[in-house]
CSV table of C-alpha atoms and ligand atoms in Angstrom, one decimal:
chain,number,residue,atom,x,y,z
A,19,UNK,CA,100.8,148.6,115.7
A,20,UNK,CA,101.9,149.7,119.2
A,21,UNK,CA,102.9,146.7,120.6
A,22,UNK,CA,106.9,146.0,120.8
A,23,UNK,CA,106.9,141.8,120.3
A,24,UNK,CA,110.4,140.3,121.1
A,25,UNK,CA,111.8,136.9,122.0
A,26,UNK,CA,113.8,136.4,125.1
A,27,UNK,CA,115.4,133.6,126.5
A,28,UNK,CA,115.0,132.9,130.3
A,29,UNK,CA,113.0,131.6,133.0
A,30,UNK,CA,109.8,133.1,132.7
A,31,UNK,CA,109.1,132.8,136.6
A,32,UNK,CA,112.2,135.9,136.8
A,33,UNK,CA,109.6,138.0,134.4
A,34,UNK,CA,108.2,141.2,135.9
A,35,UNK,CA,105.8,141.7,133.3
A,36,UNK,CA,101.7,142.0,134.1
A,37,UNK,CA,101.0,138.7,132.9
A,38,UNK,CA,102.8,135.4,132.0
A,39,UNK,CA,101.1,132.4,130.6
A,40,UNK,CA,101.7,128.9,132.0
A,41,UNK,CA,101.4,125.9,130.0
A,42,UNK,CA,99.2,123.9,132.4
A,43,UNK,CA,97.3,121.1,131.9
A,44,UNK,CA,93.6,120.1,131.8
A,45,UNK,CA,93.2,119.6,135.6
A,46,UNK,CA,94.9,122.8,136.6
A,47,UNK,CA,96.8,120.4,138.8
A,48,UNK,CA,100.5,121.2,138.4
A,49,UNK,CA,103.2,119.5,136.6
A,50,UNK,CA,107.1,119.8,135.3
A,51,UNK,CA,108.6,122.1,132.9
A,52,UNK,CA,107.1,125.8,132.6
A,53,UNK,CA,104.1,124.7,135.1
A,54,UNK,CA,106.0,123.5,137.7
A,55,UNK,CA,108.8,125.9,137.4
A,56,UNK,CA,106.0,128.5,137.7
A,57,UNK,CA,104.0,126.5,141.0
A,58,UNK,CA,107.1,126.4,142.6
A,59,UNK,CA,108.0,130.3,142.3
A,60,UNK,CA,104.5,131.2,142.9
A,61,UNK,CA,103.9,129.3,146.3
A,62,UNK,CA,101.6,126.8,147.0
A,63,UNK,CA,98.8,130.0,146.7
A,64,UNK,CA,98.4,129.2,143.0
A,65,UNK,CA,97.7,125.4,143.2
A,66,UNK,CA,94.9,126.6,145.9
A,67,UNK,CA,93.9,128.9,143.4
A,68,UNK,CA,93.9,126.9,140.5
A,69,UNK,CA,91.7,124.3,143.1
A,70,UNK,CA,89.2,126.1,143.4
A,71,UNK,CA,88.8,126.8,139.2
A,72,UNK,CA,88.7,123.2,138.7
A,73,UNK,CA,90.0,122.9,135.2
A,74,UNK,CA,90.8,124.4,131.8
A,75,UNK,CA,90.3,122.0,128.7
A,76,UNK,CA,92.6,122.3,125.6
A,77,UNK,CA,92.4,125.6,123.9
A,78,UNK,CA,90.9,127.9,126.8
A,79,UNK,CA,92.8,130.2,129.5
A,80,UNK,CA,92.2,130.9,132.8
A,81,UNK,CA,93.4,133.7,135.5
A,82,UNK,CA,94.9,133.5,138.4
A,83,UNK,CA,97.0,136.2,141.0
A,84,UNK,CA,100.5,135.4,140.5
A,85,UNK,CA,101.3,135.3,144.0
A,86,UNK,CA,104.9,135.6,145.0
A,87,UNK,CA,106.3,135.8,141.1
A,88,UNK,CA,107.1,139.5,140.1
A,89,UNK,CA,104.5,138.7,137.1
A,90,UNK,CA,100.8,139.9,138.3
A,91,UNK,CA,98.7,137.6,137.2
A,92,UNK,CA,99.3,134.2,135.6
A,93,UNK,CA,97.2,132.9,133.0
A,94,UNK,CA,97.2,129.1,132.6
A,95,UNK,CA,96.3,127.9,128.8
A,96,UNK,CA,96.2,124.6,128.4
A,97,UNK,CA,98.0,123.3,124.7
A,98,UNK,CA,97.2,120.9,123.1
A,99,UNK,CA,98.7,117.3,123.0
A,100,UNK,CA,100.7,116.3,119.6
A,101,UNK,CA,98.8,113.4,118.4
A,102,UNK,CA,100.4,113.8,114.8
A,103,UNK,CA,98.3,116.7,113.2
A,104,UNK,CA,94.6,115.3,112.3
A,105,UNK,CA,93.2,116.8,115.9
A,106,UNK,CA,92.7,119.9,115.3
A,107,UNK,CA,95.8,120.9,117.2
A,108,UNK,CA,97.0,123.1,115.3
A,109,UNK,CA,93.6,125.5,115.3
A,110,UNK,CA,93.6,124.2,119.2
A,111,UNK,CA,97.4,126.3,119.8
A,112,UNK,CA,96.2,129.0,117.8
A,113,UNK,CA,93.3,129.3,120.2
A,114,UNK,CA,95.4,129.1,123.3
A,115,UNK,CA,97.4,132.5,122.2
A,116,UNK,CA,93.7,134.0,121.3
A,117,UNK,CA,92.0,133.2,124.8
A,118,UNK,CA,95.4,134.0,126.9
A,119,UNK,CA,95.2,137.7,125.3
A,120,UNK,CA,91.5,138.0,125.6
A,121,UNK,CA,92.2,136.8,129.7
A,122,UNK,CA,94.7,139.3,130.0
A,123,UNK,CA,92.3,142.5,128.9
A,124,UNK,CA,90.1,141.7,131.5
A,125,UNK,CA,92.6,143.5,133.6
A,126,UNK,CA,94.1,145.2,130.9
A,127,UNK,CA,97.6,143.6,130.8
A,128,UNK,CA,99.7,146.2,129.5
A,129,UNK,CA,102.9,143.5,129.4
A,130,UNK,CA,102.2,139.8,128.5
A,131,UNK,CA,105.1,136.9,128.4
A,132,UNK,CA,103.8,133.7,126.6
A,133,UNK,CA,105.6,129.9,127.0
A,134,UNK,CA,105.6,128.1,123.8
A,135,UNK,CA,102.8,126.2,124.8
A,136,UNK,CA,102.8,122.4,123.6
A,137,UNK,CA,106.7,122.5,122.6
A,138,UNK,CA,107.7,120.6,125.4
A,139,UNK,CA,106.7,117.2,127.2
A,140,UNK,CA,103.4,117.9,124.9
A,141,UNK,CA,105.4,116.6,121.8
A,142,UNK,CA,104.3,120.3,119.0
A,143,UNK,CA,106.8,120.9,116.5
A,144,UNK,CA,108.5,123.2,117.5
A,145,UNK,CA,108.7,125.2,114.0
A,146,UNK,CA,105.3,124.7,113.5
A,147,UNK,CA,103.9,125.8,116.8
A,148,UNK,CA,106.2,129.4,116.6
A,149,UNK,CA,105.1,130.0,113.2
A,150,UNK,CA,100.8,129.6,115.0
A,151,UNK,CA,102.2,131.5,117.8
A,152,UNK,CA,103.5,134.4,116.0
A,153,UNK,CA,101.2,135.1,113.5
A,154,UNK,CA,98.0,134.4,115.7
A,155,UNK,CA,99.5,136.5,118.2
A,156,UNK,CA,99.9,139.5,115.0
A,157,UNK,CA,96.6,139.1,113.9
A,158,UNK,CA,94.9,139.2,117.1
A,159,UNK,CA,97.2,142.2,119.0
A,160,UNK,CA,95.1,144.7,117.4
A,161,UNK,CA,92.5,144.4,118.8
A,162,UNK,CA,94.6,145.2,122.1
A,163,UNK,CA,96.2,148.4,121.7
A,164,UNK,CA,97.8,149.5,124.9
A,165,UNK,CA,99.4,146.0,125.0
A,166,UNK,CA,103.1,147.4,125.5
A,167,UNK,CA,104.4,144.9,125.1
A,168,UNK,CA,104.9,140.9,124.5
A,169,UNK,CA,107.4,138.6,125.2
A,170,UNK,CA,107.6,135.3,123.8
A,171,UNK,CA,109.9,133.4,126.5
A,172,UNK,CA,112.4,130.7,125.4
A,173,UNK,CA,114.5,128.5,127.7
A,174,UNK,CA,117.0,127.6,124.8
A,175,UNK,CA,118.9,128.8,122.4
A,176,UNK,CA,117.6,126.7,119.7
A,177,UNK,CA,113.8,128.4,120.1
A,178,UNK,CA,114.9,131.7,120.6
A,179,UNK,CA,116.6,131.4,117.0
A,180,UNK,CA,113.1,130.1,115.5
A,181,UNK,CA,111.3,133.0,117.3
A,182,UNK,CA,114.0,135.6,115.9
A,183,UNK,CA,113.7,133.7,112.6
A,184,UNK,CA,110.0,134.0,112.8
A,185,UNK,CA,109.3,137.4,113.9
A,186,UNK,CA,112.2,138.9,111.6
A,187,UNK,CA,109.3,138.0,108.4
A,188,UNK,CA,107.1,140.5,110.3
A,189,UNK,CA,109.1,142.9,111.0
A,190,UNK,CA,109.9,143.9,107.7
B,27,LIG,N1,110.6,129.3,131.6
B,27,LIG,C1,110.3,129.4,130.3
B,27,LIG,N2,110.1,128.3,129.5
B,27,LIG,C2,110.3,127.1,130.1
B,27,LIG,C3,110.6,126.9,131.4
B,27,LIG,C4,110.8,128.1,132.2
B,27,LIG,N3,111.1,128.1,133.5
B,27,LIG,N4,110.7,125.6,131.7
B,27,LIG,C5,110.4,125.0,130.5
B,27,LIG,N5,110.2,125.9,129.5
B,27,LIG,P1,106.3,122.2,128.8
B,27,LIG,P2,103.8,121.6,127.3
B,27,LIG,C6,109.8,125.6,128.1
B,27,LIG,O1,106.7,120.7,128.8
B,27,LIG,O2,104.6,121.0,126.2
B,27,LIG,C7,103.5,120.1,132.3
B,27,LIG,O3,103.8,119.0,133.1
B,27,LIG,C8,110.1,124.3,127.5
B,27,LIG,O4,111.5,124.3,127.0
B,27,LIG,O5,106.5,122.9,130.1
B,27,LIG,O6,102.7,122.5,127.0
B,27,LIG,C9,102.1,120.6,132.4
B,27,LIG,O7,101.5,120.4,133.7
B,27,LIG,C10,109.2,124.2,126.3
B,27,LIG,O8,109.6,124.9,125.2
B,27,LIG,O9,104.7,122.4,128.4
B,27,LIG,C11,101.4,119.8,131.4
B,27,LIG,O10,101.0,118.5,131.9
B,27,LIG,C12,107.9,125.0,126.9
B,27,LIG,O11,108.4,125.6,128.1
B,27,LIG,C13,102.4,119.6,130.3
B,27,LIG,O12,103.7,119.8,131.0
B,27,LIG,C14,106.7,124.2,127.1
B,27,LIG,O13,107.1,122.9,127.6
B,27,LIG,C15,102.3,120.7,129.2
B,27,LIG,O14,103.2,120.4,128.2
């Protein structure tokens, strides 16, 4: 495989890669944490922009310019809601890293930098949703391979650690 995968901790707004993915919700309509750190770096462009798509329901992705962020493009997956594990959420995060990638080769992303989608006012576990990140992301990136690289972007400490943790078993 090509592709470099790391974690980072940061804001992903501050990421000058070719595509970042937003954590959005259903309506397209803005919010807090990575979505409304992302609306508010972007400029009111993207809520226009994301207007005029409509919506995104849980499991799909959607592009959009990325407007005054270094990052290109944004693409705005949509996680699902922790309701305790019998609602298909797990299969529905698994399909939000699977649709964000297949998004991003429609203009051939060469750099992607994911959220951890559902891990925050959406209630995942956080364990569980790096271990679906991480090896959804492995077993679809070859289909993709001029992907340079992917980022998986944590705003703490204690997520970075599970990413290292995680991506250290396939590494080896
Ligand atoms: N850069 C990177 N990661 C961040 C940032 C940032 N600037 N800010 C927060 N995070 P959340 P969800 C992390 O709640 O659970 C919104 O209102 C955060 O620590 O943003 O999918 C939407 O509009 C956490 O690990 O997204 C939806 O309504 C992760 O981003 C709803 O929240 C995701 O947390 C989506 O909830």
């Amino acid at each position: 495989m090509n592709t470099q995968v790391v974690a980072w901790r940061g804001d992903i707004t501050q990421l000058n890669a070719d595509a970042i993915v937003n954590a959005a919700n259903s309506a397209l309509a803005g919010g807090g944490g990575v979505d409304g750190a992302i609306h508010r770096a972007a400029g009111s462009e993207l809520l226009q922009a994301c207007r005029k798509i409509g919506g995104c329901p849980p499991g799909q992705a959607v592009m959009t310019e990325g407007f005054k962020l270094p990052a290109k493009f944004v693409i705005h997956t949509v996680g699902p809601i922790w309701r305790g594990g019998d609602c298909d959420e797990n299969e529905i995060l698994a399909a939000c890293y699977r649709n964000s990638l297949r998004v991003a080769a429609t203009k051939v992303c060469k750099s992607i930098a994911f959220s951890a989608i559902s891990t925050g006012v959406y209630g995942f576990p956080k364990e569980q949703a790096v271990s679906i990140a991480v090896k959804e992301i492995y077993q679809q990136l070859p289909q993709y391979p001029y992907i340079e690289q992917l980022v998986f972007c944590c705003f703490d400490e204690g997520m970075l650690a599970l990413y290292d943790a995680e991506l250290a078993k396939y590494s080896a």
